[in-house]
Tab-separated table of N, CA and C in Angstrom:
chain	number	residue	atom	x	y	z
A	1	MET	N	115.462	84.696	152.306
A	1	MET	CA	116.000	83.690	151.413
A	1	MET	C	117.105	84.337	150.577
A	2	LEU	N	118.313	84.002	150.843
A	2	LEU	CA	119.462	84.548	150.156
A	2	LEU	C	119.916	83.610	149.040
A	3	ILE	N	120.215	84.203	147.906
A	3	ILE	CA	120.706	83.421	146.773
A	3	ILE	C	122.185	83.741	146.618
A	4	SER	N	122.988	82.724	146.482
A	4	SER	CA	124.424	82.951	146.357
A	4	SER	C	124.762	83.507	144.977
A	5	LYS	N	125.971	84.079	144.866
A	5	LYS	CA	126.406	84.626	143.590
A	5	LYS	C	126.453	83.545	142.527
A	6	PHE	N	126.866	82.352	142.914
A	6	PHE	CA	126.964	81.243	141.964
A	6	PHE	C	125.606	80.908	141.380
A	7	GLU	N	124.586	80.867	142.220
A	7	GLU	CA	123.236	80.547	141.741
A	7	GLU	C	122.704	81.642	140.814
A	8	LYS	N	123.023	82.915	141.114
A	8	LYS	CA	122.595	84.002	140.245
A	8	LYS	C	123.242	83.887	138.875
A	9	THR	N	124.545	83.617	138.850
A	9	THR	CA	125.228	83.494	137.558
A	9	THR	C	124.716	82.284	136.803
A	10	LYS	N	124.448	81.229	137.502
A	10	LYS	CA	123.931	80.020	136.868
A	10	LYS	C	122.569	80.311	136.226
A	11	LYS	N	121.740	81.077	136.938
A	11	LYS	CA	120.407	81.410	136.437
A	11	LYS	C	120.503	82.321	135.207
A	12	THR	N	121.350	83.339	135.264
A	12	THR	CA	121.487	84.227	134.113
A	12	THR	C	122.096	83.499	132.926
A	13	PHE	N	122.992	82.574	133.185
A	13	PHE	CA	123.583	81.781	132.102
A	13	PHE	C	122.508	80.948	131.415
A	14	ARG	N	121.639	80.327	132.192
A	14	ARG	CA	120.557	79.521	131.619
A	14	ARG	C	119.632	80.381	130.756
A	15	ILE	N	119.328	81.581	131.252
A	15	ILE	CA	118.448	82.479	130.495
A	15	ILE	C	119.097	82.880	129.178
A	16	SER	N	120.396	83.215	129.222
A	16	SER	CA	121.064	83.625	127.985
A	16	SER	C	121.158	82.474	126.990
A	17	VAL	N	121.393	81.257	127.485
A	17	VAL	CA	121.435	80.089	126.596
A	17	VAL	C	120.061	79.857	125.985
A	18	PHE	N	119.025	80.016	126.777
A	18	PHE	CA	117.662	79.850	126.281
A	18	PHE	C	117.353	80.876	125.193
A	19	LEU	N	117.720	82.141	125.434
A	19	LEU	CA	117.456	83.185	124.437
A	19	LEU	C	118.247	82.944	123.160
A	20	LYS	N	119.478	82.483	123.280
A	20	LYS	CA	120.277	82.180	122.090
A	20	LYS	C	119.669	81.032	121.301
A	21	SER	N	119.102	80.047	122.002
A	21	SER	CA	118.483	78.924	121.299
A	21	SER	C	117.223	79.376	120.553
A	22	LEU	N	116.543	80.400	121.071
A	22	LEU	CA	115.368	80.921	120.382
A	22	LEU	C	115.742	81.625	119.089
A	23	THR	N	116.818	82.385	119.122
A	23	THR	CA	117.216	83.140	117.940
A	23	THR	C	117.987	82.287	116.946
A	24	LYS	N	118.571	81.215	117.380
A	24	LYS	CA	119.336	80.293	116.531
A	24	LYS	C	120.411	81.015	115.727
A	25	GLY	N	121.119	81.916	116.390
A	25	GLY	CA	122.235	82.605	115.760
A	25	GLY	C	121.839	83.749	114.852
A	26	GLN	N	120.583	84.105	114.824
A	26	GLN	CA	120.147	85.202	113.965
A	26	GLN	C	120.400	86.525	114.670
A	27	ASN	N	120.714	87.526	113.900
A	27	ASN	CA	120.874	88.871	114.443
A	27	ASN	C	119.499	89.501	114.531
A	28	ILE	N	119.034	89.763	115.713
A	28	ILE	CA	117.706	90.343	115.881
A	28	ILE	C	117.856	91.721	116.498
A	29	LYS	N	117.305	92.717	115.826
A	29	LYS	CA	117.284	94.072	116.357
A	29	LYS	C	115.838	94.371	116.718
A	30	MET	N	115.636	94.728	117.936
A	30	MET	CA	114.269	94.960	118.386
A	30	MET	C	113.863	96.415	118.153
A	31	ASN	N	112.709	96.602	117.557
A	31	ASN	CA	112.099	97.921	117.375
A	31	ASN	C	112.982	98.891	116.600
A	32	LYS	N	113.713	98.405	115.627
A	32	LYS	CA	114.526	99.303	114.821
A	32	LYS	C	114.228	99.054	113.358
A	33	ASN	N	113.974	100.128	112.649
A	33	ASN	CA	113.721	100.042	111.225
A	33	ASN	C	115.063	100.102	110.509
A	34	ASN	N	115.386	99.098	109.708
A	34	ASN	CA	116.676	99.030	109.051
A	34	ASN	C	116.720	99.818	107.753
A	35	THR	N	115.579	100.206	107.228
A	35	THR	CA	115.565	100.896	105.944
A	35	THR	C	115.411	102.390	106.146
A	36	ASN	N	116.140	103.142	105.361
A	36	ASN	CA	115.985	104.593	105.357
A	36	ASN	C	115.022	104.951	104.236
A	37	ARG	N	113.985	105.633	104.587
A	37	ARG	CA	112.984	105.998	103.591
A	37	ARG	C	113.417	107.265	102.868
A	38	ASN	N	113.320	107.225	101.555
A	38	ASN	CA	113.613	108.406	100.749
A	38	ASN	C	112.366	109.270	100.663
A	39	LYS	N	112.570	110.561	100.785
A	39	LYS	CA	111.449	111.491	100.674
A	39	LYS	C	111.645	112.295	99.404
A	40	TYR	N	110.707	112.127	98.495
A	40	TYR	CA	110.765	112.840	97.228
A	40	TYR	C	109.715	113.935	97.224
A	41	ASN	N	109.977	114.977	96.472
A	41	ASN	CA	109.051	116.093	96.348
A	41	ASN	C	107.814	115.598	95.597
A	42	ASP	N	106.676	115.578	96.301
A	42	ASP	CA	105.441	115.037	95.716
A	42	ASP	C	104.978	115.813	94.494
A	43	LEU	N	105.138	117.110	94.533
A	43	LEU	CA	104.713	117.942	93.409
A	43	LEU	C	105.484	117.572	92.140
A	44	VAL	N	106.797	117.425	92.276
A	44	VAL	CA	107.628	117.076	91.117
A	44	VAL	C	107.303	115.672	90.630
A	45	VAL	N	107.113	114.742	91.550
A	45	VAL	CA	106.785	113.359	91.173
A	45	VAL	C	105.469	113.313	90.409
A	46	LYS	N	104.465	114.044	90.894
A	46	LYS	CA	103.163	114.054	90.218
A	46	LYS	C	103.249	114.691	88.836
A	47	LYS	N	104.010	115.778	88.727
A	47	LYS	CA	104.146	116.451	87.426
A	47	LYS	C	104.883	115.580	86.414
A	48	LEU	N	105.903	114.863	86.856
A	48	LEU	CA	106.610	113.953	85.953
A	48	LEU	C	105.705	112.801	85.517
A	49	ALA	N	104.904	112.291	86.439
A	49	ALA	CA	103.969	111.217	86.106
A	49	ALA	C	102.929	111.700	85.094
A	50	GLU	N	102.454	112.926	85.276
A	50	GLU	CA	101.492	113.505	84.320
A	50	GLU	C	102.123	113.709	82.950
A	51	LYS	N	103.331	114.244	82.945
A	51	LYS	CA	104.009	114.570	81.696
A	51	LYS	C	104.241	113.324	80.838
A	52	TYR	N	104.693	112.249	81.457
A	52	TYR	CA	105.020	111.030	80.704
A	52	TYR	C	103.901	109.989	80.720
A	53	LYS	N	102.779	110.333	81.392
A	53	LYS	CA	101.618	109.421	81.484
A	53	LYS	C	102.020	108.063	82.067
A	54	ILE	N	102.703	108.134	83.205
A	54	ILE	CA	103.107	106.933	83.939
A	54	ILE	C	102.641	107.086	85.381
A	55	SER	N	102.763	106.030	86.152
A	55	SER	CA	102.322	106.086	87.549
A	55	SER	C	103.380	106.762	88.417
A	56	THR	N	102.919	107.298	89.537
A	56	THR	CA	103.850	107.937	90.469
A	56	THR	C	104.788	106.909	91.096
A	57	SER	N	104.313	105.679	91.246
A	57	SER	CA	105.190	104.644	91.818
A	57	SER	C	106.342	104.320	90.864
A	58	TYR	N	106.091	104.366	89.549
A	58	TYR	CA	107.167	104.137	88.583
A	58	TYR	C	108.209	105.250	88.681
A	59	VAL	N	107.746	106.481	88.869
A	59	VAL	CA	108.672	107.605	89.007
A	59	VAL	C	109.522	107.415	90.265
A	60	ARG	N	108.887	107.068	91.379
A	60	ARG	CA	109.621	106.865	92.632
A	60	ARG	C	110.609	105.702	92.520
A	61	LYS	N	110.183	104.615	91.890
A	61	LYS	CA	111.083	103.475	91.720
A	61	LYS	C	112.255	103.823	90.819
A	62	SER	N	112.009	104.667	89.824
A	62	SER	CA	113.091	105.128	88.952
A	62	SER	C	114.087	105.975	89.738
A	63	LEU	N	113.562	106.852	90.589
A	63	LEU	CA	114.430	107.700	91.402
A	63	LEU	C	115.223	106.888	92.421
A	64	LYS	N	114.600	105.840	92.913
A	64	LYS	CA	115.265	104.978	93.898
A	64	LYS	C	116.354	104.134	93.252
A	65	GLY	N	116.184	103.826	91.951
A	65	GLY	CA	117.164	102.999	91.255
A	65	GLY	C	116.691	101.591	90.983
A	66	ASP	N	115.429	101.324	91.289
A	66	ASP	CA	114.884	99.982	91.032
A	66	ASP	C	114.615	99.751	89.549
A	67	ARG	N	114.427	100.806	88.797
A	67	ARG	CA	114.201	100.702	87.347
A	67	ARG	C	115.454	101.178	86.630
A	68	THR	N	115.835	100.465	85.575
A	68	THR	CA	117.038	100.823	84.833
A	68	THR	C	116.680	101.066	83.374
A	69	GLY	N	117.518	101.816	82.703
A	69	GLY	CA	117.299	102.090	81.293
A	69	GLY	C	117.438	103.567	80.992
A	70	ILE	N	117.103	103.920	79.772
A	70	ILE	CA	117.226	105.308	79.336
A	70	ILE	C	116.126	106.167	79.951
A	71	PHE	N	114.903	105.660	79.963
A	71	PHE	CA	113.763	106.429	80.449
A	71	PHE	C	113.897	106.789	81.936
A	72	PRO	N	114.233	105.848	82.814
A	72	PRO	CA	114.440	106.224	84.219
A	72	PRO	C	115.579	107.234	84.402
A	73	ASP	N	116.625	107.146	83.571
A	73	ASP	CA	117.705	108.134	83.647
A	73	ASP	C	117.189	109.525	83.299
A	74	LEU	N	116.307	109.595	82.312
A	74	LEU	CA	115.695	110.859	81.928
A	74	LEU	C	114.831	111.418	83.066
A	75	ILE	N	114.095	110.531	83.718
A	75	ILE	CA	113.248	110.933	84.849
A	75	ILE	C	114.118	111.491	85.979
A	76	ILE	N	115.212	110.817	86.277
A	76	ILE	CA	116.109	111.263	87.348
A	76	ILE	C	116.675	112.647	87.024
A	77	LYS	N	117.096	112.825	85.777
A	77	LYS	CA	117.675	114.099	85.357
A	77	LYS	C	116.659	115.241	85.495
A	78	GLU	N	115.444	114.999	85.008
A	78	GLU	CA	114.410	116.039	85.085
A	78	GLU	C	113.984	116.305	86.522
A	79	TYR	N	113.930	115.252	87.334
A	79	TYR	CA	113.561	115.428	88.740
A	79	TYR	C	114.568	116.340	89.432
A	80	LYS	N	115.849	116.096	89.205
A	80	LYS	CA	116.883	116.915	89.844
A	80	LYS	C	116.780	118.371	89.405
A	81	GLU	N	116.515	118.591	88.110
A	81	GLU	CA	116.396	119.958	87.609
A	81	GLU	C	115.199	120.676	88.229
A	82	LEU	N	114.046	120.024	88.215
A	82	LEU	CA	112.834	120.638	88.756
A	82	LEU	C	112.937	120.864	90.265
A	83	ASN	N	113.505	119.893	90.953
A	83	ASN	CA	113.644	120.014	92.398
A	83	ASN	C	114.610	121.149	92.757
A	84	LYS	N	115.664	121.313	91.956
A	84	LYS	CA	116.625	122.400	92.188
A	84	LYS	C	115.958	123.754	91.986
A	85	ILE	N	115.135	123.864	90.957
A	85	ILE	CA	114.416	125.115	90.712
A	85	ILE	C	113.511	125.466	91.892
A	86	ILE	N	112.794	124.469	92.393
A	86	ILE	CA	111.883	124.693	93.528
A	86	ILE	C	112.676	125.082	94.779
A	87	ASP	N	113.767	124.382	95.062
A	87	ASP	CA	114.580	124.703	96.226
A	87	ASP	C	115.173	126.105	96.149
A	88	ASP	N	115.665	126.478	94.959
A	88	ASP	CA	116.230	127.824	94.790
A	88	ASP	C	115.163	128.891	94.988
A	89	THR	N	113.973	128.637	94.467
A	89	THR	CA	112.878	129.594	94.611
A	89	THR	C	112.500	129.762	96.087
A	90	LEU	N	112.423	128.658	96.804
A	90	LEU	CA	112.060	128.733	98.236
A	90	LEU	C	113.158	129.394	99.054
A	91	ASN	N	114.413	129.159	98.695
A	91	ASN	CA	115.517	129.765	99.447
A	91	ASN	C	115.625	131.264	99.193
A	92	ASN	N	115.266	131.707	97.990
A	92	ASN	CA	115.334	133.131	97.673
A	92	ASN	C	114.123	133.907	98.172
A	93	PHE	N	113.090	133.196	98.543
A	93	PHE	CA	111.864	133.842	98.993
A	93	PHE	C	112.073	134.341	100.363
């Protein structure tokens, strides 16, 4: 049973139209995570949370930029300082 080129193109066209109707013009990416996860130094995050008596999630959200104000700016500044000290110590070891 031979299928002509015309019938093959007609069949693939129908399939593509069907798939487009399912998505309704939406951009769908299959099996791809669109968000880049930030990795923060857990030791520094825990120490900052202990020092200021706040939750670790608040510290992470402050570092991410979800929290605004003077206090999150202070957290960001201290995190960078502590993380730099740890990185320098590990690099010199």
